Tab-separated table of C-alpha atoms in Angstrom:
chain	number	residue	atom	x	y	z
E	1	UNK	CA	179.491	98.663	-2.439
E	2	UNK	CA	182.086	97.699	0.026
E	3	UNK	CA	185.595	95.838	-0.764
E	4	UNK	CA	186.382	93.746	2.240
E	5	UNK	CA	188.988	90.837	2.422
E	6	UNK	CA	187.784	87.484	3.310
E	7	UNK	CA	191.150	86.129	3.477
E	8	UNK	CA	194.662	86.551	2.883
E	9	UNK	CA	194.606	85.850	-0.708
E	10	UNK	CA	190.890	87.062	-1.826
E	11	UNK	CA	188.413	89.845	-1.906
E	12	UNK	CA	184.746	90.015	-2.280
E	13	UNK	CA	182.304	92.590	-2.856
E	14	UNK	CA	179.045	93.137	-0.893
E	15	UNK	CA	176.407	95.058	-1.425
E	16	UNK	CA	174.392	97.456	0.923
E	17	UNK	CA	170.860	98.147	0.243
E	18	UNK	CA	171.014	101.602	2.215
E	19	UNK	CA	174.466	103.215	2.520
E	20	UNK	CA	173.102	105.351	4.930
E	21	UNK	CA	171.412	102.812	7.235
E	22	UNK	CA	173.031	102.484	10.784
E	23	UNK	CA	172.309	98.868	10.430
E	24	UNK	CA	174.781	96.268	8.977
E	25	UNK	CA	174.297	93.105	7.918
E	26	UNK	CA	175.220	89.966	9.707
E	27	UNK	CA	177.208	88.843	6.323
E	28	UNK	CA	179.349	92.152	6.455
E	29	UNK	CA	180.322	91.672	10.014
E	30	UNK	CA	181.276	88.365	9.563
E	31	UNK	CA	183.395	89.422	6.573
E	32	UNK	CA	184.806	92.177	8.559
E	33	UNK	CA	185.881	89.678	11.290
E	34	UNK	CA	187.579	87.439	8.494
E	35	UNK	CA	189.499	90.553	7.309
E	36	UNK	CA	190.677	91.417	10.569
E	37	UNK	CA	192.017	87.913	10.942
E	38	UNK	CA	193.623	88.179	7.500
E	39	UNK	CA	195.458	91.400	8.503
E	40	UNK	CA	196.720	89.815	11.434
E	41	UNK	CA	198.346	87.338	9.793
E	42	UNK	CA	199.856	89.871	7.175
E	43	UNK	CA	201.626	91.504	9.800
E	44	UNK	CA	202.853	88.440	11.540
E	45	UNK	CA	204.109	87.445	8.259
E	46	UNK	CA	205.848	90.897	7.869
E	47	UNK	CA	207.632	90.945	11.257
E	48	UNK	CA	208.638	87.322	10.390
E	49	UNK	CA	210.123	88.275	7.327
E	50	UNK	CA	212.327	91.002	9.048
E	51	UNK	CA	213.690	88.402	11.734
E	52	UNK	CA	214.402	86.269	8.821
E	53	UNK	CA	216.076	88.858	6.978
E	54	UNK	CA	219.814	88.372	6.137
E	55	UNK	CA	221.967	89.628	8.242
E	56	UNK	CA	224.643	90.365	5.751
E	57	UNK	CA	222.284	92.735	4.034
E	58	UNK	CA	221.596	94.701	7.103
E	59	UNK	CA	225.033	95.167	7.885
E	60	UNK	CA	225.764	96.479	4.181
E	61	UNK	CA	222.831	98.791	4.828
E	62	UNK	CA	223.983	100.128	8.071
E	63	UNK	CA	227.669	100.517	6.573
E	64	UNK	CA	226.534	102.616	3.902
E	65	UNK	CA	224.155	104.661	6.086
E	66	UNK	CA	227.411	105.284	8.264
E	67	UNK	CA	229.714	106.187	5.081
E	68	UNK	CA	226.825	108.586	4.373
E	69	UNK	CA	226.764	110.194	7.270
E	70	UNK	CA	230.408	110.679	7.556
E	71	UNK	CA	230.559	112.184	3.866
E	72	UNK	CA	227.849	114.799	4.535
E	73	UNK	CA	230.050	115.642	7.887
E	74	UNK	CA	233.417	115.697	5.730
E	75	UNK	CA	231.878	117.984	3.144
E	76	UNK	CA	230.354	120.413	5.732
E	77	UNK	CA	233.906	120.967	7.341
E	78	UNK	CA	235.762	121.129	4.005
E	79	UNK	CA	237.548	123.990	2.504
E	80	UNK	CA	237.022	125.025	-1.191
E	81	UNK	CA	239.383	123.436	-3.420
E	82	UNK	CA	242.506	125.644	-4.063
E	83	UNK	CA	242.879	127.154	-7.525
E	84	UNK	CA	245.724	128.394	-8.630
E	85	UNK	CA	246.168	132.006	-9.096
E	86	UNK	CA	245.287	133.204	-12.602
E	87	UNK	CA	248.770	134.944	-12.725
E	88	UNK	CA	249.863	131.194	-12.997
E	89	UNK	CA	248.469	131.115	-16.304
E	90	UNK	CA	251.754	133.072	-17.463
E	91	UNK	CA	253.533	130.885	-20.214
E	92	UNK	CA	257.466	131.381	-19.599
E	93	UNK	CA	260.725	129.781	-19.147
E	94	UNK	CA	260.013	129.258	-15.428
E	95	UNK	CA	256.394	127.920	-15.840
E	96	UNK	CA	257.179	124.865	-13.724
E	97	UNK	CA	258.269	127.278	-10.874
E	98	UNK	CA	257.286	130.141	-9.000
E	99	UNK	CA	256.400	133.518	-9.981
E	100	UNK	CA	255.150	136.221	-7.796
E	101	UNK	CA	254.437	133.543	-5.278
E	102	UNK	CA	252.169	131.491	-7.450
E	103	UNK	CA	252.659	128.009	-8.295
E	104	UNK	CA	251.548	126.819	-11.923
E	105	UNK	CA	248.669	124.767	-12.306
E	106	UNK	CA	249.837	122.290	-15.250
E	107	UNK	CA	246.380	120.767	-15.575
E	108	UNK	CA	245.044	119.901	-19.020
E	109	UNK	CA	241.276	119.789	-17.640
E	110	UNK	CA	241.611	123.687	-16.590
E	111	UNK	CA	240.798	126.262	-18.781
E	112	UNK	CA	242.995	128.769	-17.273
E	113	UNK	CA	245.891	126.599	-17.740
E	114	UNK	CA	245.518	125.042	-20.913
E	115	UNK	CA	247.988	126.514	-23.648
E	116	UNK	CA	247.203	128.526	-26.822
E	117	UNK	CA	245.193	126.445	-29.399
E	118	UNK	CA	243.781	124.357	-26.383
E	119	UNK	CA	242.719	127.077	-24.486
E	120	UNK	CA	240.939	128.876	-27.218
E	121	UNK	CA	239.074	125.298	-28.202
E	122	UNK	CA	238.060	125.122	-24.795
E	123	UNK	CA	236.776	128.985	-24.581
E	124	UNK	CA	234.560	128.203	-28.071
E	125	UNK	CA	233.279	125.062	-26.614
E	126	UNK	CA	232.137	126.839	-23.216
E	127	UNK	CA	230.620	129.520	-25.473
E	128	UNK	CA	228.666	127.419	-27.832
E	129	UNK	CA	227.612	125.322	-24.851
E	130	UNK	CA	226.409	128.796	-23.251
E	131	UNK	CA	224.752	130.061	-26.719
E	132	UNK	CA	222.650	126.834	-26.744
E	133	UNK	CA	220.968	127.184	-23.280
E	134	UNK	CA	220.777	131.031	-23.699
E	135	UNK	CA	221.401	133.112	-26.695
E	136	UNK	CA	224.162	134.236	-29.112
E	137	UNK	CA	222.540	137.802	-28.892
E	138	UNK	CA	225.221	140.053	-27.538
E	139	UNK	CA	227.977	137.587	-28.062
E	140	UNK	CA	229.537	139.367	-30.677
E	141	UNK	CA	232.782	140.606	-28.942
E	142	UNK	CA	233.308	137.594	-27.347
E	143	UNK	CA	232.900	135.147	-30.210
E	144	UNK	CA	235.533	137.679	-32.105
E	145	UNK	CA	237.681	137.608	-29.093
E	146	UNK	CA	237.779	133.903	-28.505
E	147	UNK	CA	238.293	133.346	-32.570
E	148	UNK	CA	241.233	135.810	-32.703
E	149	UNK	CA	242.697	135.298	-29.064
E	150	UNK	CA	245.859	134.152	-30.292
E	151	UNK	CA	246.509	137.132	-32.592
E	152	UNK	CA	245.233	139.663	-29.781
E	153	UNK	CA	247.381	138.334	-27.281
E	154	UNK	CA	250.689	137.566	-29.513
E	155	UNK	CA	250.204	141.320	-31.205
E	156	UNK	CA	249.615	143.333	-28.209
E	157	UNK	CA	251.998	146.042	-27.198
E	158	UNK	CA	254.164	144.997	-24.290
E	159	UNK	CA	252.551	147.888	-22.143
E	160	UNK	CA	249.376	145.719	-21.924
E	161	UNK	CA	249.346	142.128	-22.571
E	162	UNK	CA	246.737	140.039	-20.603
E	163	UNK	CA	247.626	136.758	-20.390
E	164	UNK	CA	244.661	134.790	-20.362
E	165	UNK	CA	241.577	136.377	-22.437
E	166	UNK	CA	241.576	139.918	-24.277
E	167	UNK	CA	238.225	141.091	-24.604
E	168	UNK	CA	238.283	143.294	-27.983
E	169	UNK	CA	236.937	147.162	-28.125
E	170	UNK	CA	237.197	147.837	-24.818
E	171	UNK	CA	238.783	151.176	-23.749
E	172	UNK	CA	242.418	150.844	-22.844
E	173	UNK	CA	243.834	152.908	-20.039
E	174	UNK	CA	245.988	152.290	-17.055
E	175	UNK	CA	243.955	154.041	-14.248
E	176	UNK	CA	240.260	154.721	-14.214
E	177	UNK	CA	238.356	157.507	-12.474
E	178	UNK	CA	236.171	157.002	-9.722
E	179	UNK	CA	233.158	157.518	-12.123
E	180	UNK	CA	233.932	154.357	-13.830
E	181	UNK	CA	232.006	152.401	-10.739
E	182	UNK	CA	230.984	155.285	-8.717
E	183	UNK	CA	228.447	153.316	-6.740
E	184	UNK	CA	230.798	150.763	-5.574
E	185	UNK	CA	233.655	153.108	-4.781
E	186	UNK	CA	231.355	155.234	-2.692
E	187	UNK	CA	230.417	152.111	-0.926
E	188	UNK	CA	233.604	150.904	-0.094
E	189	UNK	CA	235.056	154.324	0.784
E	190	UNK	CA	232.042	154.572	3.539
E	191	UNK	CA	232.936	150.865	4.953
E	192	UNK	CA	236.754	151.975	5.297
E	193	UNK	CA	236.416	151.886	9.119
E	194	UNK	CA	234.939	148.651	9.143
E	195	UNK	CA	237.010	147.207	6.865
E	196	UNK	CA	239.962	148.405	8.775
E	197	UNK	CA	238.864	147.210	11.907
E	198	UNK	CA	238.481	143.637	10.781
E	199	UNK	CA	242.073	143.998	9.195
E	200	UNK	CA	243.318	145.027	12.626
E	201	UNK	CA	241.872	142.207	14.746
E	202	UNK	CA	243.412	139.789	11.901
E	203	UNK	CA	246.760	141.348	12.168
E	204	UNK	CA	247.179	141.032	15.760
E	205	UNK	CA	247.647	137.314	15.238
E	206	UNK	CA	251.169	138.025	13.531
E	207	UNK	CA	254.251	137.008	15.126
E	208	UNK	CA	258.013	136.869	13.922
E	209	UNK	CA	258.102	133.229	13.544
E	210	UNK	CA	254.735	132.062	11.890
E	211	UNK	CA	252.344	132.908	9.368
E	212	UNK	CA	248.721	133.005	10.739
E	213	UNK	CA	246.148	130.855	9.341
E	214	UNK	CA	244.468	131.858	6.445
E	215	UNK	CA	247.101	134.192	5.356
E	216	UNK	CA	249.028	133.279	2.180
E	217	UNK	CA	253.119	134.404	1.617
E	218	UNK	CA	253.813	135.339	-2.067
E	219	UNK	CA	257.408	135.165	-3.415
E	220	UNK	CA	259.164	138.503	-3.897
E	221	UNK	CA	262.449	139.733	-4.947
E	222	UNK	CA	262.850	141.673	-1.348
E	223	UNK	CA	260.694	141.982	1.565
E	224	UNK	CA	257.448	140.246	2.330
E	225	UNK	CA	254.065	140.443	0.428
E	226	UNK	CA	251.262	138.409	2.146
E	227	UNK	CA	247.307	138.437	1.378
E	228	UNK	CA	244.256	137.251	3.216
E	229	UNK	CA	241.536	136.024	0.554
E	230	UNK	CA	237.929	136.034	1.082
E	231	UNK	CA	237.385	135.246	-2.719
E	232	UNK	CA	240.269	133.602	-4.487
E	233	UNK	CA	239.324	133.128	-8.452
E	234	UNK	CA	235.743	133.395	-7.828
E	235	UNK	CA	235.917	130.829	-4.865
E	236	UNK	CA	234.801	131.906	-1.391
E	237	UNK	CA	237.095	130.847	1.568
E	238	UNK	CA	234.394	130.515	4.415
E	239	UNK	CA	237.091	130.221	7.103
E	240	UNK	CA	238.351	133.637	6.239
E	241	UNK	CA	235.211	135.012	5.580
E	242	UNK	CA	233.849	134.052	9.167
E	243	UNK	CA	236.810	136.173	10.255
E	244	UNK	CA	235.897	139.259	8.504
E	245	UNK	CA	232.039	139.022	8.345
E	246	UNK	CA	231.033	142.409	7.807
E	247	UNK	CA	233.611	142.916	4.946
E	248	UNK	CA	232.422	139.823	3.285
E	249	UNK	CA	228.951	140.920	3.697
E	250	UNK	CA	229.705	144.314	2.196
E	251	UNK	CA	231.188	142.246	-1.064
E	252	UNK	CA	227.135	141.224	-1.559
E	253	UNK	CA	225.897	144.764	-1.679
E	254	UNK	CA	228.993	145.748	-4.608
E	255	UNK	CA	226.844	146.005	-7.897
E	256	UNK	CA	229.730	145.154	-10.238
E	257	UNK	CA	231.816	142.883	-7.831
E	258	UNK	CA	233.260	139.754	-9.906
E	259	UNK	CA	232.388	136.994	-7.836
E	260	UNK	CA	231.255	134.184	-10.085
E	261	UNK	CA	234.176	133.677	-12.403
E	262	UNK	CA	237.941	132.951	-12.061
E	263	UNK	CA	239.128	136.307	-12.802
E	264	UNK	CA	237.135	137.685	-9.674
E	265	UNK	CA	239.351	138.268	-6.016
E	266	UNK	CA	238.414	139.902	-2.690
E	267	UNK	CA	241.536	139.814	-0.380
E	268	UNK	CA	243.430	142.330	1.924
E	269	UNK	CA	247.068	142.851	1.057
E	270	UNK	CA	249.984	143.653	2.967
E	271	UNK	CA	253.506	144.895	1.841
E	272	UNK	CA	256.023	145.249	4.822
E	273	UNK	CA	258.670	148.052	4.269
E	274	UNK	CA	261.180	147.355	1.847
E	275	UNK	CA	259.146	144.882	-0.405
E	276	UNK	CA	259.064	145.201	-4.382
E	277	UNK	CA	256.654	142.992	-6.450
E	278	UNK	CA	257.802	141.651	-9.790
E	279	UNK	CA	256.225	143.515	-12.810
E	280	UNK	CA	253.670	141.304	-14.220
E	281	UNK	CA	250.599	141.371	-16.105
E	282	UNK	CA	247.088	140.510	-15.049
E	283	UNK	CA	244.941	137.829	-16.643
E	284	UNK	CA	242.332	139.720	-18.336
E	285	UNK	CA	241.166	143.259	-19.613
E	286	UNK	CA	237.441	142.647	-18.498
E	287	UNK	CA	238.052	143.866	-14.830
E	288	UNK	CA	239.242	146.488	-13.046
E	289	UNK	CA	241.153	146.219	-9.917
E	290	UNK	CA	240.254	148.578	-6.955
E	291	UNK	CA	242.190	148.967	-4.084
E	292	UNK	CA	241.173	150.882	-1.190
E	293	UNK	CA	243.692	152.183	1.075
E	294	UNK	CA	243.796	150.815	4.593
E	295	UNK	CA	247.381	151.751	5.742
E	296	UNK	CA	249.345	153.886	3.470
E	297	UNK	CA	252.541	155.179	4.749
E	298	UNK	CA	254.768	157.301	2.679
E	299	UNK	CA	257.221	155.772	0.305
E	300	UNK	CA	254.596	153.422	-1.142
E	301	UNK	CA	253.974	153.422	-5.043
E	302	UNK	CA	251.985	151.763	-7.712
E	303	UNK	CA	253.070	151.689	-10.974
E	304	UNK	CA	250.961	150.557	-13.955
E	305	UNK	CA	251.757	150.987	-17.488
E	306	UNK	CA	254.851	153.095	-16.606
E	307	UNK	CA	252.414	155.672	-14.658
E	308	UNK	CA	252.894	155.973	-10.632
E	309	UNK	CA	250.318	156.508	-8.321
E	310	UNK	CA	250.242	156.635	-4.424
E	311	UNK	CA	247.225	154.963	-2.090
E	312	UNK	CA	245.612	157.087	0.164
E	313	UNK	CA	243.684	155.763	3.292
E	314	UNK	CA	239.968	155.741	3.073
E	315	UNK	CA	240.278	156.338	-0.722
E	316	UNK	CA	239.871	153.739	-3.580
E	317	UNK	CA	242.359	153.580	-6.581
E	318	UNK	CA	241.201	151.883	-9.547
E	319	UNK	CA	243.336	150.524	-12.142
E	320	UNK	CA	243.789	147.949	-15.395
E	321	UNK	CA	245.849	145.084	-14.047
E	322	UNK	CA	246.289	143.804	-17.550
E	323	UNK	CA	249.314	146.545	-18.132
E	324	UNK	CA	252.526	145.870	-16.754
E	325	UNK	CA	252.373	146.864	-13.213
E	326	UNK	CA	254.326	146.630	-10.020
E	327	UNK	CA	254.139	147.963	-6.444
E	328	UNK	CA	256.609	148.763	-4.123
E	329	UNK	CA	257.063	149.974	-0.149
E	330	UNK	CA	260.173	152.041	0.391
E	331	UNK	CA	259.313	153.425	3.488
E	332	UNK	CA	261.038	152.717	6.778
E	333	UNK	CA	260.642	149.862	9.271
E	334	UNK	CA	258.734	152.144	11.705
E	335	UNK	CA	256.335	153.196	9.040
E	336	UNK	CA	254.786	149.973	9.394
E	337	UNK	CA	252.911	148.004	6.349
E	338	UNK	CA	251.058	149.280	3.446
E	339	UNK	CA	247.666	147.612	3.446
E	340	UNK	CA	244.674	147.738	1.030
E	341	UNK	CA	241.403	145.731	0.317
E	342	UNK	CA	241.682	144.683	-3.082
E	343	UNK	CA	238.568	143.311	-5.065
E	344	UNK	CA	237.973	143.189	-8.912
E	345	UNK	CA	235.034	144.813	-10.415
E	346	UNK	CA	233.670	144.792	-14.091
E	347	UNK	CA	234.790	146.833	-16.632
E	348	UNK	CA	232.224	149.484	-17.097
E	349	UNK	CA	232.237	148.813	-21.023
E	350	UNK	CA	231.600	145.156	-20.425
E	351	UNK	CA	227.778	144.545	-21.095
E	352	UNK	CA	225.316	142.647	-19.053
E	353	UNK	CA	224.876	139.872	-21.428
E	354	UNK	CA	228.703	139.645	-21.919
E	355	UNK	CA	228.971	139.678	-18.316
E	356	UNK	CA	226.681	136.485	-17.747
E	357	UNK	CA	228.066	134.634	-20.742
E	358	UNK	CA	231.900	135.427	-19.364
E	359	UNK	CA	230.405	133.964	-15.710
E	360	UNK	CA	229.771	130.865	-17.525
E	361	UNK	CA	232.853	130.316	-19.729
E	362	UNK	CA	235.018	131.225	-17.095
E	363	UNK	CA	233.300	129.500	-14.004
E	364	UNK	CA	235.643	128.259	-11.393
E	365	UNK	CA	236.507	124.703	-12.319
E	366	UNK	CA	235.159	124.714	-15.511
């Protein structure tokens, strides 16, 4: 049985007695000829319809196409939306000003900048959403921490007072040994020449009158403190990463690097001689801040929880920045700057399930 069109509006069913026969009936040939005429008429009608199409509609479609192409181009070139530093979550008398060079966000939608009870409600909502998608298993400490966050933060001793989130039952100590995250520490130290080389290439762009693109000037009581972020509050900075490609690739090899939430950073930090950083607290106790010494002249110290430590070139120094801490460079001008590569690693006592949940709860922009 073969369906063939007899005209533009109808079909007919013809029967062939032998489908394998090479001969076709005269009726079939006539019907095929009629079907070709109908096809030709259909194509002609379609072409005429296109010709008669409303020019306004065509112009509208063309404009939308141009706007779409422009949008794709714009998004491809756009830098990530800047986030205020987590230090901007500190609530104080100067909340509308600057502290350590960071501007306060003041956004009611930002989980990091929501005040007190509003912050706790936002965090609990995020935890519930995570548990519905995945599981409540292993969420005991996080649930307890969010439920009693106000009490934890307000009753903490002044030596350790994270400003945003405190996870209970974590060991507290100002400094950590290298064994806390041995794999990542050893990998960073083996990569010391690579990171130092990329920093020196970057630093050649400095002059006395301008700050090169990608660097950030931070407020200090004295001296100069500048940073070059590869990851800022969990957000990659593509333009900066392209200038330090091997260092950026190294981050992907670290097993405990925090890269998916607002508590994760990776940057080069430079202190000029005579610089003092104001004492301050970090935002949370779920991380370890790792400093790999790149250039460490004499007269430089880090003080965490009242305990001083000195950096060493090619060596990592691990500390909990939720403790009150400061840094200074009291060396002479000819000593040059103190330079460290800073990266945030997970606290070794935060379990894998907790890390996944915290990445969800504190995802950038959430």
